[in-house]
XYZ file of C-alpha atoms in Angstrom:
507
model
C 15.669 28.281 2.509
C 16.141 27.322 6.167
C 18.485 24.497 7.080
C 15.637 22.559 8.728
C 13.574 22.776 5.527
C 16.469 21.463 3.439
C 16.937 18.545 5.838
C 13.206 17.785 5.783
C 13.210 17.736 1.978
C 16.201 15.395 2.159
C 14.211 12.967 4.308
C 11.218 13.135 1.972
C 13.340 12.441 -1.111
C 15.209 9.660 0.706
C 11.915 8.094 1.752
C 10.522 7.996 -1.786
C 13.757 6.709 -3.338
C 14.236 4.070 -0.641
C 10.807 2.578 -1.324
C 11.891 1.782 -4.885
C 15.147 0.166 -3.744
C 13.583 -2.349 -1.353
C 12.171 -4.671 -4.018
C 14.381 -6.855 -6.197
C 13.609 -6.389 -9.934
C 12.536 -10.026 -10.313
C 9.553 -9.423 -8.050
C 6.339 -8.132 -9.601
C 3.344 -6.354 -8.111
C 1.539 -7.999 -5.197
C -1.834 -9.664 -5.873
C -3.657 -7.002 -3.791
C -2.102 -4.207 -5.825
C -3.631 -5.514 -9.042
C -7.122 -5.337 -7.578
C -6.570 -1.830 -6.240
C -5.306 -0.601 -9.615
C -8.307 -2.101 -11.413
C -10.637 -0.106 -9.155
C -9.556 2.951 -11.131
C -11.211 1.497 -14.227
C -14.542 1.396 -12.372
C -14.903 4.630 -10.383
C -17.618 4.184 -7.783
C -18.865 5.565 -4.478
C -17.955 2.248 -2.888
C -16.279 -1.126 -3.291
C -16.401 -4.424 -1.457
C -12.664 -4.563 -0.810
C -11.866 -0.979 0.207
C -13.519 2.443 0.620
C -13.746 4.539 -2.578
C -10.746 6.876 -2.283
C -8.373 4.128 -3.436
C -10.336 3.924 -6.685
C -9.856 7.629 -7.367
C -6.122 7.371 -6.723
C -6.007 4.399 -9.090
C -7.796 6.481 -11.706
C -4.867 8.921 -11.483
C -2.371 6.041 -11.743
C -4.097 4.817 -14.896
C -4.181 8.348 -16.348
C -0.426 8.621 -15.716
C 0.270 5.469 -17.715
C -0.536 2.591 -15.334
C 3.126 1.731 -14.792
C 4.814 0.050 -11.847
C 6.555 3.358 -11.116
C 3.270 5.153 -10.413
C 1.766 2.208 -8.541
C 4.723 2.351 -6.144
C 4.896 6.152 -6.083
C 1.681 6.824 -4.208
C 2.305 4.663 -1.116
C 5.819 6.140 -1.013
C 4.308 9.626 -1.233
C 1.874 8.936 1.618
C 4.777 7.619 3.679
C 6.709 10.812 2.965
C 3.693 12.913 3.983
C 3.497 10.932 7.223
C 7.082 11.948 7.981
C 6.248 15.551 7.030
C 3.379 15.876 9.506
C 5.236 14.007 12.241
C 7.993 16.605 11.692
C 5.330 19.322 12.019
C 4.130 17.772 15.291
C 7.642 17.981 16.751
C 7.754 21.620 15.674
C 4.339 22.351 17.201
C 5.378 20.627 20.442
C 8.451 22.846 20.791
C 11.048 20.544 19.291
C 14.156 21.869 17.598
C 16.251 20.424 14.811
C 17.517 17.384 16.730
C 14.000 16.321 17.688
C 12.888 16.663 14.088
C 15.833 14.657 12.757
C 15.346 11.964 15.401
C 11.630 11.687 14.607
C 12.199 11.554 10.846
C 15.014 8.989 11.173
C 12.922 6.748 13.423
C 10.000 6.810 10.980
C 12.171 6.474 7.875
C 13.797 3.282 9.219
C 10.651 1.739 10.696
C 8.060 -0.818 9.625
C 6.465 1.954 7.586
C 8.973 0.975 4.901
C 7.230 -2.387 4.668
C 3.701 -0.926 4.671
C 4.617 1.762 2.136
C 6.139 -0.895 -0.132
C 2.736 -1.991 -1.456
C -0.119 -0.052 -3.009
C -2.742 -0.709 -0.335
C -5.004 1.567 1.747
C -2.688 1.193 4.763
C -0.218 3.893 3.673
C -2.966 6.455 3.142
C -4.655 5.402 6.391
C -1.506 6.002 8.471
C -1.024 9.394 6.830
C -4.559 10.432 7.795
C -4.071 9.310 11.406
C -0.871 11.353 11.641
C -2.546 14.406 10.088
C -5.522 14.071 12.458
C -3.224 14.028 15.480
C -1.395 17.061 14.116
C -4.666 18.973 13.672
C -5.814 17.866 17.147
C -2.642 19.267 18.681
C -3.176 22.509 16.749
C -6.705 22.693 18.138
C -5.511 22.022 21.684
C -2.905 24.792 21.363
C -5.320 27.587 20.356
C -8.810 26.043 20.118
C -9.590 27.963 16.941
C -12.649 27.077 14.895
C -10.695 26.363 11.722
C -9.040 23.332 13.304
C -12.461 21.787 14.009
C -13.420 22.001 10.334
C -10.028 20.745 9.184
C -10.383 17.788 11.543
C -13.836 17.047 10.150
C -12.520 17.142 6.585
C -9.611 14.882 7.500
C -11.879 12.397 9.244
C -14.231 12.322 6.262
C -11.487 11.577 3.752
C -9.889 9.126 6.196
C -13.165 7.183 6.366
C -13.204 7.117 2.569
C -9.712 5.592 2.752
C -10.177 2.964 5.459
C -13.036 2.454 7.868
C -10.981 1.629 10.947
C -10.323 5.365 11.455
C -13.762 5.378 13.123
C -12.021 3.873 16.163
C -9.615 6.801 16.226
C -12.435 9.309 15.775
C -14.405 7.882 18.703
C -11.404 7.554 21.011
C -10.079 11.015 20.172
C -13.415 12.680 20.873
C -13.694 10.940 24.249
C -10.095 11.840 25.084
C -10.525 15.521 24.228
C -13.726 15.789 26.278
C -12.150 14.012 29.260
C -8.999 16.164 28.976
C -10.806 19.407 29.863
C -11.897 20.228 26.318
C -15.571 19.513 27.038
C -16.492 22.991 25.742
C -16.079 21.421 22.300
C -19.500 19.815 22.754
C -21.060 23.252 23.327
C -19.536 24.752 20.209
C -22.058 24.940 17.308
C -19.183 24.705 14.831
C -18.503 21.202 16.153
C -21.894 20.019 14.926
C -21.622 21.934 11.657
C -18.268 20.221 11.105
C -19.873 16.812 11.736
C -22.564 17.692 9.195
C -19.858 18.641 6.671
C -18.111 15.298 7.209
C -21.374 13.405 6.772
C -22.073 15.231 3.501
C -18.654 14.174 2.178
C -19.099 10.505 3.102
C -22.813 10.374 2.192
C -22.238 8.936 -1.332
C -20.444 5.993 0.247
C -23.190 5.582 2.846
C -25.764 5.547 0.038
C -23.693 2.951 -1.831
C -23.598 0.738 1.262
C -27.362 0.999 1.632
C -27.975 0.350 -2.063
C -25.879 -2.823 -2.039
C -27.129 -4.003 1.375
C -23.983 -3.127 3.352
C -21.499 -5.516 1.709
C -18.662 -4.092 3.825
C -20.481 -5.149 7.000
C -20.815 -8.729 5.763
C -17.210 -8.753 4.592
C -16.060 -7.588 8.041
C -18.312 -10.172 9.656
C -16.759 -12.901 7.520
C -13.288 -11.571 8.325
C -14.142 -11.647 12.027
C -15.347 -15.251 11.829
C -12.544 -16.627 9.639
C -9.413 -14.610 10.512
C -9.788 -12.093 13.347
C -11.173 -14.701 15.714
C -7.737 -16.353 15.569
C -5.862 -13.171 16.545
C -4.521 -13.597 20.064
C -4.075 -10.651 22.405
C -0.481 -11.608 23.154
C 0.415 -11.695 19.476
C -1.336 -8.374 18.864
C 0.616 -6.655 21.659
C 3.897 -8.314 20.655
C 3.549 -6.981 17.138
C 2.932 -3.475 18.472
C 6.431 -3.654 19.915
C 7.964 -5.083 16.754
C 6.474 -2.468 14.405
C 8.705 0.258 15.823
C 11.383 -1.755 17.583
C 14.019 0.751 16.487
C 12.241 3.568 18.316
C 10.518 1.721 21.152
C 12.458 3.723 23.741
C 11.293 6.974 22.088
C 7.668 5.847 22.377
C 8.186 5.017 26.067
C 9.799 8.431 26.563
C 6.722 10.031 24.967
C 4.455 8.487 27.599
C 6.866 9.518 30.358
C 6.857 13.042 28.976
C 3.068 13.238 29.068
C 3.218 12.166 32.730
C 6.165 14.168 34.074
C 6.974 16.954 31.586
C 4.785 19.963 32.370
C 4.630 21.379 28.788
C 3.316 17.979 27.646
C 0.352 17.804 30.035
C -1.922 19.279 27.364
C -1.009 16.318 25.136
C -2.255 13.675 27.546
C -5.272 13.213 25.317
C -2.860 11.472 22.908
C -1.997 8.859 25.546
C -5.646 8.308 26.426
C -6.546 7.995 22.738
C -3.823 5.381 22.341
C -5.133 3.330 25.269
C -8.743 3.477 24.065
C -7.905 2.500 20.482
C -5.653 -0.367 21.542
C -8.305 -1.595 23.984
C -10.936 -1.477 21.236
C -8.752 -3.358 18.781
C -7.857 -5.992 21.380
C -11.528 -6.484 22.255
C -12.412 -7.023 18.588
C -9.337 -9.169 17.842
C -8.209 -6.689 15.192
C -5.071 -7.258 13.148
C -2.001 -5.684 14.698
C -1.197 -3.353 11.798
C -4.556 -1.572 12.205
C -2.969 0.396 15.062
C 0.211 1.527 13.275
C -1.226 5.013 12.724
C -1.028 5.651 16.475
C 2.763 5.696 16.553
C 4.051 8.605 14.418
C 2.602 11.133 16.876
C 4.136 9.266 19.834
C 7.522 9.152 18.120
C 7.260 12.878 17.402
C 6.432 13.755 21.029
C 9.028 11.294 22.312
C 11.678 12.913 20.104
C 10.881 16.327 21.584
C 11.149 15.072 25.153
C 14.325 13.155 24.275
C 15.784 16.404 22.995
C 14.917 18.034 26.307
C 16.368 15.339 28.575
C 19.610 15.160 26.541
C 20.238 18.905 26.622
C 23.251 18.334 28.886
C 26.204 16.685 27.156
C 23.987 16.715 24.110
C 26.642 15.789 21.552
C 27.387 12.486 23.293
C 23.829 11.527 24.204
C 22.175 12.637 20.980
C 24.760 10.889 18.833
C 24.175 7.732 20.857
C 20.377 8.025 20.485
C 20.566 8.415 16.707
C 23.027 5.535 16.466
C 20.668 3.341 18.518
C 17.734 4.084 16.202
C 19.771 3.259 13.095
C 21.419 0.160 14.585
C 18.129 -1.270 15.895
C 16.600 -1.047 12.416
C 19.218 -3.273 10.741
C 17.566 -6.649 11.587
C 14.374 -5.483 9.854
C 16.210 -5.114 6.543
C 17.331 -8.755 6.732
C 13.815 -10.208 6.547
C 11.124 -7.613 5.880
C 11.884 -6.817 2.244
C 12.477 -8.848 -0.937
C 15.910 -7.335 -1.426
C 17.367 -10.506 -2.971
C 16.199 -12.565 -5.913
C 13.547 -15.241 -5.227
C 16.097 -17.986 -5.906
C 18.544 -16.477 -3.433
C 15.874 -16.162 -0.747
C 14.695 -19.746 -1.343
C 18.203 -21.176 -1.090
C 19.127 -19.140 2.003
C 15.883 -19.037 3.948
C 16.910 -20.123 7.446
C 16.388 -16.695 8.988
C 12.839 -16.634 7.618
C 12.219 -20.153 8.911
C 13.355 -19.233 12.420
C 10.894 -16.358 12.458
C 8.030 -18.539 11.202
C 7.717 -16.559 7.966
C 7.776 -19.628 5.714
C 4.474 -20.978 7.025
C 1.650 -19.899 4.708
C -2.103 -19.776 5.226
C -2.290 -23.434 4.173
C -0.313 -24.335 7.291
C 2.604 -25.725 5.257
C 6.252 -24.659 5.167
C 7.366 -23.160 1.847
C 10.630 -21.871 0.418
C 9.890 -18.144 0.609
C 7.458 -15.996 2.652
C 3.889 -15.914 1.373
C 3.903 -12.159 0.728
C 6.952 -12.582 -1.499
C 5.372 -15.533 -3.315
C 2.351 -13.309 -3.984
C 4.667 -11.112 -6.085
C 5.699 -13.808 -8.566
C 4.302 -15.594 -11.615
C 1.955 -12.858 -12.759
C 3.824 -11.839 -15.921
C 4.024 -15.477 -16.897
C 0.263 -15.830 -16.428
C -0.418 -12.746 -18.560
C 1.895 -14.048 -21.280
C 0.075 -17.402 -21.411
C -3.288 -15.631 -21.499
C -2.099 -13.408 -24.350
C -1.060 -16.522 -26.275
C -4.489 -18.025 -25.730
C -6.173 -14.796 -26.816
C -4.148 -14.737 -30.034
C -5.376 -18.232 -30.938
C -9.037 -17.209 -30.902
C -11.024 -15.570 -33.723
C -10.874 -11.795 -33.430
C -14.429 -11.379 -34.710
C -15.981 -13.416 -31.883
C -16.621 -12.268 -28.317
C -14.035 -13.559 -25.844
C -14.471 -13.556 -22.072
C -11.616 -14.079 -19.606
C -12.661 -15.527 -16.241
C -10.293 -16.222 -13.344
C -10.642 -17.978 -10.016
C -9.376 -15.045 -7.949
C -8.841 -11.284 -8.104
C -5.048 -11.604 -8.219
C -5.169 -13.530 -11.479
C -7.719 -11.181 -13.063
C -5.874 -8.031 -12.012
C -2.481 -9.367 -13.059
C -3.729 -10.223 -16.538
C -5.294 -6.774 -16.898
C -2.068 -5.116 -15.752
C 0.552 -7.108 -17.672
C -1.368 -8.166 -20.781
C -0.221 -6.774 -24.130
C -3.707 -7.135 -25.594
C -5.771 -3.977 -24.897
C -8.967 -5.890 -25.695
C -8.475 -8.265 -22.761
C -10.657 -7.569 -19.739
C -10.151 -10.332 -17.220
C -12.887 -10.808 -14.621
C -13.573 -13.022 -11.643
C -16.462 -14.045 -9.425
C -14.210 -12.908 -6.581
C -14.017 -9.534 -4.761
C -15.124 -6.381 -6.622
C -14.934 -8.056 -10.027
C -18.340 -9.596 -9.374
C -19.897 -6.135 -9.898
C -18.193 -5.674 -13.253
C -19.499 -8.782 -15.032
C -21.945 -7.914 -17.795
C -24.446 -10.772 -17.562
C -26.213 -9.635 -20.739
C -23.126 -9.804 -22.969
C -22.890 -12.489 -25.622
C -20.047 -14.977 -25.134
C -18.664 -17.178 -27.900
C -15.378 -18.296 -26.382
C -13.834 -18.243 -22.911
C -10.293 -18.141 -21.600
C -10.496 -19.718 -18.157
C -7.816 -19.412 -15.481
C -7.894 -21.920 -12.631
C -5.880 -21.430 -9.465
C -3.735 -24.391 -8.299
C -5.606 -27.397 -6.881
C -4.316 -29.360 -3.906
C -4.487 -32.661 -5.777
C -3.311 -31.072 -9.020
C -6.418 -32.139 -10.975
C -9.059 -29.776 -12.338
C -12.553 -31.203 -12.758
C -13.974 -29.888 -16.037
C -17.093 -32.053 -16.137
C -19.454 -29.090 -15.853
C -17.516 -27.004 -18.378
C -17.587 -29.832 -20.937
C -21.370 -29.582 -21.044
C -21.179 -25.873 -21.838
C -18.528 -25.819 -24.595
C -17.836 -27.777 -27.748
C -14.072 -27.921 -27.230
C -11.763 -27.384 -24.237
C -7.992 -27.558 -24.220
C -5.219 -26.492 -21.929
C -2.816 -23.756 -23.069
C -0.288 -23.706 -20.237
C 0.361 -22.989 -16.563
C 2.599 -20.950 -14.284
C 5.893 -22.786 -13.820
C 7.671 -20.426 -11.412
C 8.515 -22.705 -8.452
C 8.461 -19.820 -5.969
C 5.117 -18.352 -7.043
C 2.106 -18.909 -4.837
C 0.154 -19.394 -8.069
C 2.505 -22.115 -9.344
C 0.505 -24.535 -11.537
C -2.344 -22.069 -12.086
C -3.644 -23.205 -15.461
C -5.078 -21.453 -18.518
C -7.695 -23.161 -20.686
C -9.397 -22.197 -23.929
C -13.103 -23.078 -24.122
C -14.660 -22.814 -27.578
C -18.224 -22.262 -28.784
C -20.217 -21.644 -25.626
C -23.725 -23.090 -25.339
C -26.646 -20.622 -24.901
C -27.220 -21.630 -21.282
C -23.792 -20.277 -20.279
C -25.123 -16.729 -19.934
C -27.908 -17.906 -17.627
C -25.436 -19.795 -15.456
C -23.167 -16.747 -15.215
C -26.100 -14.487 -14.349
C -27.279 -16.905 -11.657
C -23.793 -17.122 -10.150
C -23.414 -13.340 -10.086
C -26.815 -12.975 -8.420
C -25.924 -15.625 -5.850
C -22.594 -13.962 -5.055
C -24.198 -10.539 -4.678
C -26.866 -11.941 -2.384
C -24.210 -13.407 -0.130
């Protein structure tokens, strides 16, 4: 086995292991992860929250035992594959061992650690972007037909992972045509490849049509409620912060595409970057949507860095590697829940200075919101299990929650296999059986601002209602989320549930 291969395997193993070490044992899964895992219980050609590929990966996670280990393994794996294909890009661009090590080190110690920490579509999305750039470079090198089909396949599966890859697809096509590869449009295989991609994504297109394009309305709502508040300055500032440890390598990549003759054929990468960033800025997209643009730039920058440090290489290359490692240290101080929640809450000044203690409610809290979203879930499942045990086993029991985090957490951590928590929120709305008989209900309410829960409506639908308990963890975002038992449902409950489901689906 070649030395470079052994080193690459070392980076891949280090990447996967490191992802497990960045989360203190007291933290649980993130609320989004619960939803994504539950998708695997309901395989479909589409979902409201994400494209369908996440559901198939979750199906594998469930088949493997539905443990935290496997939930964390897949984003770590996609992060490792991102490093692998960035390594391959350096190789394709003429880089030697130093360039490959520099590229892998920069990516290993970057914000990808944060994104690969959670089971979300982002890790898979960034992998696809890196693979697409790799295949594009392969096509540019030899312009063989096979690369066109491989690009089409990659784009198809990337769309089934996250829809924002459409921006990359559009920008890349324009960039290749502008960069003297206009013969691509005259190649019949180009259109056959597009047809192949459309066939692969057609089930998802049909799903969107069948359910009246719920993703469009979700994106519209996101645009009106969140993206409209994204400022261009903040978007561009975060682009710098994502890869602050390798910012100089990214700059060197652009310089290489301008001044380094062997890199002229890669100028389509620079143009693609500009077009995608411009599109995201125009639409007020979230900053992390563009993260997939950077592995290829770091790979090309590493190759050009290797070239310009060829004289006195021991001194300069040692300094460059040291700079990448040293510049990544501040990230480890704030980006990961490395300490216990209590320790973070009692020593939170660094988070406060960076504005990380201000949540969506506009208030200052003790720990960052993302960290708070990883607490209290086991406690909630334990309370729900206690409530379930108090009810007659021979009567139908429904578990309804206010949000998808609560429903998914109960399904993940509950010790009762018969529990199937649902919500009128996110994809759970599709999984409610409106024809099922309901005798008793376990109801989970998220925290209220005034602390009081109005049960006037519920009291008309049940004979008896009593509170079982609530989340007491002071650092959990769901602190004071309450669990109630509601006994002997009235017949009209099913009609009310059916009407609410219909209303949600129509909106």
